[in-house]
Coordinates of C-alpha atoms in Angstrom, one line a residue:
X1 CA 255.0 198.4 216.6
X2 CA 254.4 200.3 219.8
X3 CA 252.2 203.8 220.4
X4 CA 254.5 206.3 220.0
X5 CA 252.1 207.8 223.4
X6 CA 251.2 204.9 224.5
X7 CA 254.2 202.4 224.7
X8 CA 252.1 199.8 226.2
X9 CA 249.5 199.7 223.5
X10 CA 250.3 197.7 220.5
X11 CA 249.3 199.2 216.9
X12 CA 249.7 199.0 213.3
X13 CA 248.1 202.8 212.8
X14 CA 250.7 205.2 211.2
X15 CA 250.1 209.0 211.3
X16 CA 249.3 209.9 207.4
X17 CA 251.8 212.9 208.1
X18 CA 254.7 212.2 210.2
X19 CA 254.3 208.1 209.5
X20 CA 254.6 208.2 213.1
X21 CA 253.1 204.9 215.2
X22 CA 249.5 205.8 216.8
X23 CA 247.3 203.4 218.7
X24 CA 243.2 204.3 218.1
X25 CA 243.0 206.4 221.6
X26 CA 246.0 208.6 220.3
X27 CA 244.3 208.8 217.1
X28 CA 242.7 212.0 215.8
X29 CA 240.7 211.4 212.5
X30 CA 240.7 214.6 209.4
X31 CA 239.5 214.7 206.5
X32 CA 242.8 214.0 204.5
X33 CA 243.2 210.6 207.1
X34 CA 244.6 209.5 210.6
X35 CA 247.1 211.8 212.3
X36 CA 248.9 212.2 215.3
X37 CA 247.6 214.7 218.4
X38 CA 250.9 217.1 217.2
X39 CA 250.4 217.0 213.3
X40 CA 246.6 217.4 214.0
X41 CA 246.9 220.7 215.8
X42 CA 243.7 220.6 217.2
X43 CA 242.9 224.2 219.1
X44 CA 239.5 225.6 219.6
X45 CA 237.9 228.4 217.7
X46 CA 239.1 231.7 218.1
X47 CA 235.7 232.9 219.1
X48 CA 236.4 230.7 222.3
X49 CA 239.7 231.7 222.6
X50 CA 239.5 234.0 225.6
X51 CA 243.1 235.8 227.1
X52 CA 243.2 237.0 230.8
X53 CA 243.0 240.3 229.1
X54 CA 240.0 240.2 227.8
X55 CA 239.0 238.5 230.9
X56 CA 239.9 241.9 232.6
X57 CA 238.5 243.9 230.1
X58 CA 235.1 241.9 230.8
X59 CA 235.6 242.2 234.5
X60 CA 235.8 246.0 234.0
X61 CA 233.2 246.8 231.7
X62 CA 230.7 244.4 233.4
X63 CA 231.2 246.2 236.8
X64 CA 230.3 249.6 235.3
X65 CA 227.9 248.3 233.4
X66 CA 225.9 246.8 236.5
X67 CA 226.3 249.6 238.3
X68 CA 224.6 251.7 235.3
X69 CA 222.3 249.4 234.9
X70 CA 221.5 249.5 238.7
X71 CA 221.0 252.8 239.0
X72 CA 218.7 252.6 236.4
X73 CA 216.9 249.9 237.9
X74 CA 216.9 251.5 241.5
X75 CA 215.6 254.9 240.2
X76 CA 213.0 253.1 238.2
X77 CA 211.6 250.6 241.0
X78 CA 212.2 254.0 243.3
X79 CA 209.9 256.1 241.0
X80 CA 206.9 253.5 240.5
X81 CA 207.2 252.0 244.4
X82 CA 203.7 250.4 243.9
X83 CA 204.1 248.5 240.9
X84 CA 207.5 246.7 240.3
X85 CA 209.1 246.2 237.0
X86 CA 211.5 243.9 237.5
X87 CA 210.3 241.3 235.4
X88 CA 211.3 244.0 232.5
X89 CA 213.9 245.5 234.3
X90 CA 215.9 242.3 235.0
X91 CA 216.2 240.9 231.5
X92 CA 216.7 244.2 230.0
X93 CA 219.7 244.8 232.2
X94 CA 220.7 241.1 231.5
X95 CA 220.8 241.8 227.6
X96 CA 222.4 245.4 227.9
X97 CA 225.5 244.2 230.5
X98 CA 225.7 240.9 227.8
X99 CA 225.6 242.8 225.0
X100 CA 228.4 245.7 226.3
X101 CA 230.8 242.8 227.4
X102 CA 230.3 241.5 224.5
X103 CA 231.3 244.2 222.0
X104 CA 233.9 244.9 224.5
X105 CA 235.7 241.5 224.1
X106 CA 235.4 241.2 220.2
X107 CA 232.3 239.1 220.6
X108 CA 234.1 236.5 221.8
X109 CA 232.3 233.9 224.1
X110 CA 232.9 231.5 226.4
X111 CA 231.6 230.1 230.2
X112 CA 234.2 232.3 232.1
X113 CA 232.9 235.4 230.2
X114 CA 229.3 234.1 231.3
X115 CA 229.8 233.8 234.5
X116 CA 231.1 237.4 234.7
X117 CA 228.2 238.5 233.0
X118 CA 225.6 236.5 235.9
X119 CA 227.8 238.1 238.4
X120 CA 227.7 241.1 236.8
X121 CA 223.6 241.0 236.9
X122 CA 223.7 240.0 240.6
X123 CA 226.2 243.3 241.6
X124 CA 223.1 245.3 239.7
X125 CA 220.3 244.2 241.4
X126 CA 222.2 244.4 244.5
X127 CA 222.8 248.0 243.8
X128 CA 219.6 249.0 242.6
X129 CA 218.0 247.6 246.1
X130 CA 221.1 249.8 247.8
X131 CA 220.0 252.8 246.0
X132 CA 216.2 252.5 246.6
X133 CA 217.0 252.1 250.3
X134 CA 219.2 255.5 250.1
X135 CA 216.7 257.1 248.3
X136 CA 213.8 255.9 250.3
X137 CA 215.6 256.8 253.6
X138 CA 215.6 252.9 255.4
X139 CA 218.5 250.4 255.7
X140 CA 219.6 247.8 252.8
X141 CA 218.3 245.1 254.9
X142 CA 214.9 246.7 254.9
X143 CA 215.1 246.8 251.6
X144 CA 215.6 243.2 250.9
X145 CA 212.6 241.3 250.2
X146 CA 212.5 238.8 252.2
X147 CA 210.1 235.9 253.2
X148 CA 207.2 237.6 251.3
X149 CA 205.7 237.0 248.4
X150 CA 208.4 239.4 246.4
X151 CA 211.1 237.7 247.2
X152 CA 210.0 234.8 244.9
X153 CA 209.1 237.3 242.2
X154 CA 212.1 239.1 242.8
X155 CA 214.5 235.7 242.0
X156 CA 212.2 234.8 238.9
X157 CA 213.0 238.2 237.8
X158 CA 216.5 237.9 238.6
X159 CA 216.7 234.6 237.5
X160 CA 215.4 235.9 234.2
X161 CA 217.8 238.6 233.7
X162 CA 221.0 236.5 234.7
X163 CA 219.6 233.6 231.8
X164 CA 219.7 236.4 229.2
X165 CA 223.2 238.1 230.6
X166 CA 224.8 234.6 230.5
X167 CA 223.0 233.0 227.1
X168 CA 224.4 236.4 225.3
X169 CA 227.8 235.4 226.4
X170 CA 227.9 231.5 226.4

């Protein structure tokens, strides 16, 4: 007999359902005994089962959410300008923009969702350094920390923040 998806593979494997000729890379084993890729119906869990709508519905609610949570962030590293929270603030506005898209899409999880909560982390930090520059009265790029010693502790703390946004989603 030949695979019935493999004609060049030679087999004496039968599906226990359809009795339908399988070689052992075709093969998918259950409980109840060998079957073919069709009578197994393998899919994934719903949980990982994620629709371009509730992709969109993520997209959405992530991008309000970092914009809340980077206004809060802005007006909190604007309102204590010599001592920086970010190593709270970061994480905290990782788990609250996780947790929101999360409820938002039926808990459902995947890497897509994820990523769209990182990205979502990375739009509020950028808008909480936008507001403090408004507020303070300089420009965005004198707001950026660069090639001091916050910028390091600024990405730790973003880093932080963007592990907890995307382990309450994965």
């Amino acid at each position: 007999m030949r695979c019935a998806y493999h004609p060049d593979v030679e087999t004496e494997l039968r599906c226990s359902k359809c009795d339908k000729p399988i070689c052992p890379r075709c093969m998918v084993q259950t409980p109840v005994g060998a079957k073919c890729p069709d009578c197994a119906k393998l899919h994934k869990l719903p949980t990982y089962r994620v629709s371009t709508r509730y992709y969109l519905v993520a997209g959405g609610v992530a991008l309000g959410m970092a914009l809340a949570c980077g206004a809060v962030w802005g007006t909190i590293e604007w309102a204590t300008p010599f001592f920086s929270l970010n190593l709270l603030l970061a994480p905290g506005a990782g788990f609250a923009i996780g947790e929101v898209v999360s409820l938002s899409v039926n808990r459902k999880r995947g890497t897509g969702l994820a990523i769209v909560g990182g990205f979502a982390l990375a739009v509020s930090y950028i808008f909480s350094l936008w507001l403090v520059s408004l507020l303070i009265g300089i420009s965005f790029y004198q707001a950026l920390p660069l090639a001091t010693f916050d910028t390091i502790y600024h990405l730790i703390a973003l880093a932080f923040g963007i592990f907890i946004a995307v382990s309450r989603l994965r």
